[in-house]
Coordinates of C-alpha atoms in Angstrom, one line a residue:
X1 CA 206.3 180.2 149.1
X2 CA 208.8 181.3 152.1
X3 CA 205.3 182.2 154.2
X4 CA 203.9 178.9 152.8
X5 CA 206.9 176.7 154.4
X6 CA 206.6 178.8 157.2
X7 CA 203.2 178.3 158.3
X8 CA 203.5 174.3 157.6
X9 CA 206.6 174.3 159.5
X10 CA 204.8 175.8 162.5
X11 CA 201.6 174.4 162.4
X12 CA 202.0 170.1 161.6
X13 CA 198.3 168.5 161.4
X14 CA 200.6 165.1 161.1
X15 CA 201.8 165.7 164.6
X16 CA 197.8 165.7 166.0
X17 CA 196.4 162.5 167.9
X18 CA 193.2 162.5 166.6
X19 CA 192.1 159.8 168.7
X20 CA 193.2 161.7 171.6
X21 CA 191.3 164.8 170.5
X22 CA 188.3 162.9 170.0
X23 CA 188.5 161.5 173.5
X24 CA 189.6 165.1 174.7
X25 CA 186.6 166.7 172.6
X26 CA 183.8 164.1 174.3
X27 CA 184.8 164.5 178.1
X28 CA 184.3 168.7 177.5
X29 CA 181.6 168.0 176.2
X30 CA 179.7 165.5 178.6
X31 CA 181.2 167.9 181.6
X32 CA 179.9 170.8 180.6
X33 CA 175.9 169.0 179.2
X34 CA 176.0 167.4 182.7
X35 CA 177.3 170.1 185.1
X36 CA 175.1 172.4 182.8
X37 CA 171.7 170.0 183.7
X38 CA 172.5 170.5 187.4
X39 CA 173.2 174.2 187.2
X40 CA 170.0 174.6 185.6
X41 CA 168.2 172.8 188.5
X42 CA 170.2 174.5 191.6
X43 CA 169.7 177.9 189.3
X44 CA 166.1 177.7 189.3
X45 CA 165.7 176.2 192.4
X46 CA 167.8 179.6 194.3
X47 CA 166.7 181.9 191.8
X48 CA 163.4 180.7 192.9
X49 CA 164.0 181.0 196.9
X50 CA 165.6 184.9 196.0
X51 CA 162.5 185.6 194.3
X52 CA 160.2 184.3 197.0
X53 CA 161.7 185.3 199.9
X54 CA 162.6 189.3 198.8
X55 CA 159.4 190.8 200.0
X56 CA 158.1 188.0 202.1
X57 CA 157.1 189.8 205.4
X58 CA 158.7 187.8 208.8
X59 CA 162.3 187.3 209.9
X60 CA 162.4 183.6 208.8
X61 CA 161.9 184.9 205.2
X62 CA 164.3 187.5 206.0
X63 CA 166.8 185.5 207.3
X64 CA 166.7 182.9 204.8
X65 CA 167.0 185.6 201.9
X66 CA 170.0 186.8 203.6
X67 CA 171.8 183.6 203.8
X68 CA 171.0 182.5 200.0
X69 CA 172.0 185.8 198.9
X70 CA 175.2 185.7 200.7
X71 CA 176.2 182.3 199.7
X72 CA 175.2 183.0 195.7
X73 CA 177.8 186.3 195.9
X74 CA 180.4 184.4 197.7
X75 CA 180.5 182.1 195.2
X76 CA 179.8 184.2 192.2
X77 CA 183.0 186.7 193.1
X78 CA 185.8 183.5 193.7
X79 CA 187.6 183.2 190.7
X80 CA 187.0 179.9 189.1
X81 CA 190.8 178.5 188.9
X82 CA 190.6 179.6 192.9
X83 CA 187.2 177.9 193.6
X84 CA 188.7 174.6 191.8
X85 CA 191.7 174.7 194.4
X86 CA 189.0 175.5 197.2
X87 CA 186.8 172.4 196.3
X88 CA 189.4 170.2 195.8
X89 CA 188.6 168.1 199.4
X90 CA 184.6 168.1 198.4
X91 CA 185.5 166.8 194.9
X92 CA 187.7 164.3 196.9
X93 CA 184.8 163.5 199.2
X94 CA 181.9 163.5 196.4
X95 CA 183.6 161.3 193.6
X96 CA 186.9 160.4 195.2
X97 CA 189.3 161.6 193.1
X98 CA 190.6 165.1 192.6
X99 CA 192.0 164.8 189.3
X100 CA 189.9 164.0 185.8
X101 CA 186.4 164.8 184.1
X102 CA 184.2 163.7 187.6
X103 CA 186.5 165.8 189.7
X104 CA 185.7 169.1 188.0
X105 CA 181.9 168.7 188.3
X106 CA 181.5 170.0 191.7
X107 CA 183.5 173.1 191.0
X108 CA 181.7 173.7 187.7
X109 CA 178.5 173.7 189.4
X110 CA 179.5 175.3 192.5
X111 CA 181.0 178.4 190.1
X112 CA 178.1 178.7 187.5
X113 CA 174.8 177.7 190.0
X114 CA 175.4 181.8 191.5
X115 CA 175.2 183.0 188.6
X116 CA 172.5 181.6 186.9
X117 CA 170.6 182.4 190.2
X118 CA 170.7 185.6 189.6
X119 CA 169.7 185.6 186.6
X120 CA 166.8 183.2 187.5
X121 CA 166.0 186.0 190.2
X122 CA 166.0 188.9 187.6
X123 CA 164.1 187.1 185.0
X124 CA 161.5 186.2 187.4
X125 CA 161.3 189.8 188.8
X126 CA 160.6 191.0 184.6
X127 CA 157.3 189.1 184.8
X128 CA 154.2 191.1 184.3
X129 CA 152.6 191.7 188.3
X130 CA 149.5 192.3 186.9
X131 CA 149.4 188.7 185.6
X132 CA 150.6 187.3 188.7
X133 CA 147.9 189.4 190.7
X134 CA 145.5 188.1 188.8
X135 CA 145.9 184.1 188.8
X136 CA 146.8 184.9 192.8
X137 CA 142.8 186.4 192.9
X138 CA 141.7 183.2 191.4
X139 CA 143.0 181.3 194.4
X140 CA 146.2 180.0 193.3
X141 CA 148.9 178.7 195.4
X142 CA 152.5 179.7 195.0
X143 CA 153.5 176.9 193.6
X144 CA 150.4 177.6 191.3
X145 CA 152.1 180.5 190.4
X146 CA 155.5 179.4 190.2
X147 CA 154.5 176.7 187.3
X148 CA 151.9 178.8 185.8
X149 CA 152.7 182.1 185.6
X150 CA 157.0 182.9 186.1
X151 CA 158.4 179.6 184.9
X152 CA 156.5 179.7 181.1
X153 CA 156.5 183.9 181.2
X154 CA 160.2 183.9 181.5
X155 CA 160.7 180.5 179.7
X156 CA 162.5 182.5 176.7
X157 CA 164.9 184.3 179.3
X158 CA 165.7 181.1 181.3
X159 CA 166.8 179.4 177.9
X160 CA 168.9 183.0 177.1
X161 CA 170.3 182.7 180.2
X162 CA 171.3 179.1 180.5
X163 CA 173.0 179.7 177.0
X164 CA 175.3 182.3 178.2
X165 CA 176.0 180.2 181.3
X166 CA 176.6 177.3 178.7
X167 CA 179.3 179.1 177.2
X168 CA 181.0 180.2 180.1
X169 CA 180.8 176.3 181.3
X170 CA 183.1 175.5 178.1
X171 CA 185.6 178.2 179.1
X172 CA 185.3 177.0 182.5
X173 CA 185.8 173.2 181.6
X174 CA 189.4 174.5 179.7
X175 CA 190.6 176.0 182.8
X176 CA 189.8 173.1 184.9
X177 CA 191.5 171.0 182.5
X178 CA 195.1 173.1 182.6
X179 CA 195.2 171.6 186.4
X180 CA 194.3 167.8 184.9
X181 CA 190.6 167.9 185.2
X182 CA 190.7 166.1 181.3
X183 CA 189.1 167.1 178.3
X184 CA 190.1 169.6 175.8
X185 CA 192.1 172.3 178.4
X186 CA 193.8 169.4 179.8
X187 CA 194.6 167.9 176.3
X188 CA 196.0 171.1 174.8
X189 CA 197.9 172.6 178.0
X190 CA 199.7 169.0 178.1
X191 CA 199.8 168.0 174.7
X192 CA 199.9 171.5 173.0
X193 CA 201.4 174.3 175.3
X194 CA 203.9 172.2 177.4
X195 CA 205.1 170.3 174.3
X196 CA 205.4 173.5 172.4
X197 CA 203.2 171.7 169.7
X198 CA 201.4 174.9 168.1
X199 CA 199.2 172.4 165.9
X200 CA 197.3 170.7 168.7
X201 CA 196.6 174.3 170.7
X202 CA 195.1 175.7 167.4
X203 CA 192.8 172.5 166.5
X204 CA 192.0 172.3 170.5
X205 CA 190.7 176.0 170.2
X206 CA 189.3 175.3 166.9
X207 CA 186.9 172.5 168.2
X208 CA 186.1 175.1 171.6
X209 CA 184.9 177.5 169.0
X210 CA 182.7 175.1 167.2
X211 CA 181.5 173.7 170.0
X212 CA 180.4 177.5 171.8
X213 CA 179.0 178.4 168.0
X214 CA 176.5 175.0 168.6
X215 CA 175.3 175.8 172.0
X216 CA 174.7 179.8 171.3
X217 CA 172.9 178.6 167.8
X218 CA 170.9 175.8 169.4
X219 CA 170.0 178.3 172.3
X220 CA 168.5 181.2 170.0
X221 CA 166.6 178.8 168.1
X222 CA 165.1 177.5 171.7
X223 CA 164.2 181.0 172.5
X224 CA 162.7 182.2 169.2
X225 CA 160.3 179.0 169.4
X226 CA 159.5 179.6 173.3
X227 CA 159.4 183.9 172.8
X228 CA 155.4 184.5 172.0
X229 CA 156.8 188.1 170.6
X230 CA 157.9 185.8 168.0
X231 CA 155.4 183.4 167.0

């Protein structure tokens, strides 16, 4: 009974604004579906230009490799709560504000396009060259290449890869709310950690589980329907 009272005492569901942590729950999750649809995009789109440009013969090539590559570990090694603080002007340029769900966008992209890039790159360098060879002798283009040959041979690993990325949006969305960027981390920093109300941190984390649980099943059922090893 003692560890009963205890437990009820410290943790009071009656204290919770649900409404609140409905609103909360939505903005993490429309930041991290709509930075995630853009870090797909940039992802491929660098992940592509790595790929391309690696053994391309001519210093244009070269040069260009160079510079991507240099950008996508810049990026990749800044801490996220530092690259927030770093991007602060360009969120205040881009969506002219520096505080709520809009203003973490460009940081959320900015952090996770890097490293699905390199992904992108690695997944792309796993596809079979024989294959490649092969539709090249038959006269295709790159871009015949690209759309025929690495995006559906690595189709399985993108979705994999975009998954993890997924997740690490969530955790990312949490730490850009802790400095008022909304959702969920702003809800249970203010609301939860800075109140010393225990309830509303545990039922924030609660929902951030959930959520991460969705996206990773949702992901490896995308990947067992795309994976021909599985069919």
């Amino acid at each position: 009974m003692s560890n009963s009272t205890g437990l009820k005492s410290y943790f009071q569901f009656h204290s919770v604004d649900w409404s609140a942590m409905r609103s909360a729950t939505w903005e993490t999750v429309w930041m991290t579906l709509l930075s995630m649809i853009a870090v797909v995009i940039f992802g491929i789109i660098l992940g592509l230009i790595l790929y391309e440009t690696r053994s391309k013969q001519g210093i244009g090539f070269k040069i260009i490799n160079w510079v991507v590559g240099l950008l996508v570990n810049i990026f990749r090694s800044i801490p996220y709560i530092i690259l927030i603080i770093l991007l602060l002007p360009v969120s205040k340029a881009l969506v002219g504000t520096i505080i709520g769900p809009k203003a973490a966008l460009p940081s959320l992209i900015v952090s996770a396009a890097p490293f699905y890039a390199r992904m992108v790159e690695s997944y792309f360098r796993e596809v079979d060259s024989g294959v490649i060879e092969a539709v090249e002798s038959m006269g295709a283009t790159t871009w015949g290449v690209i759309t025929k040959v690495l995006l559906p041979e690595s189709k399985p690993a993108l979705i994999a890869g975009a998954t993890v990325t997924t997740i690490s949006l969530i955790g990312y969305t949490a730490m850009a709310g802790a400095i008022g960027a909304g959702g969920l981390g702003n809800l249970v920093y203010q609301e939860g950690f800075q109140a010393y109300n225990n309830t509303i941190t545990l039922v924030g984390t609660i929902i951030i589980c959930i959520f991460v649980f969705v996206v990773q099943f949702i992901g490896d059922r995308f990947v067992k329907m795309t994976d021909k090893r599985t069919l």
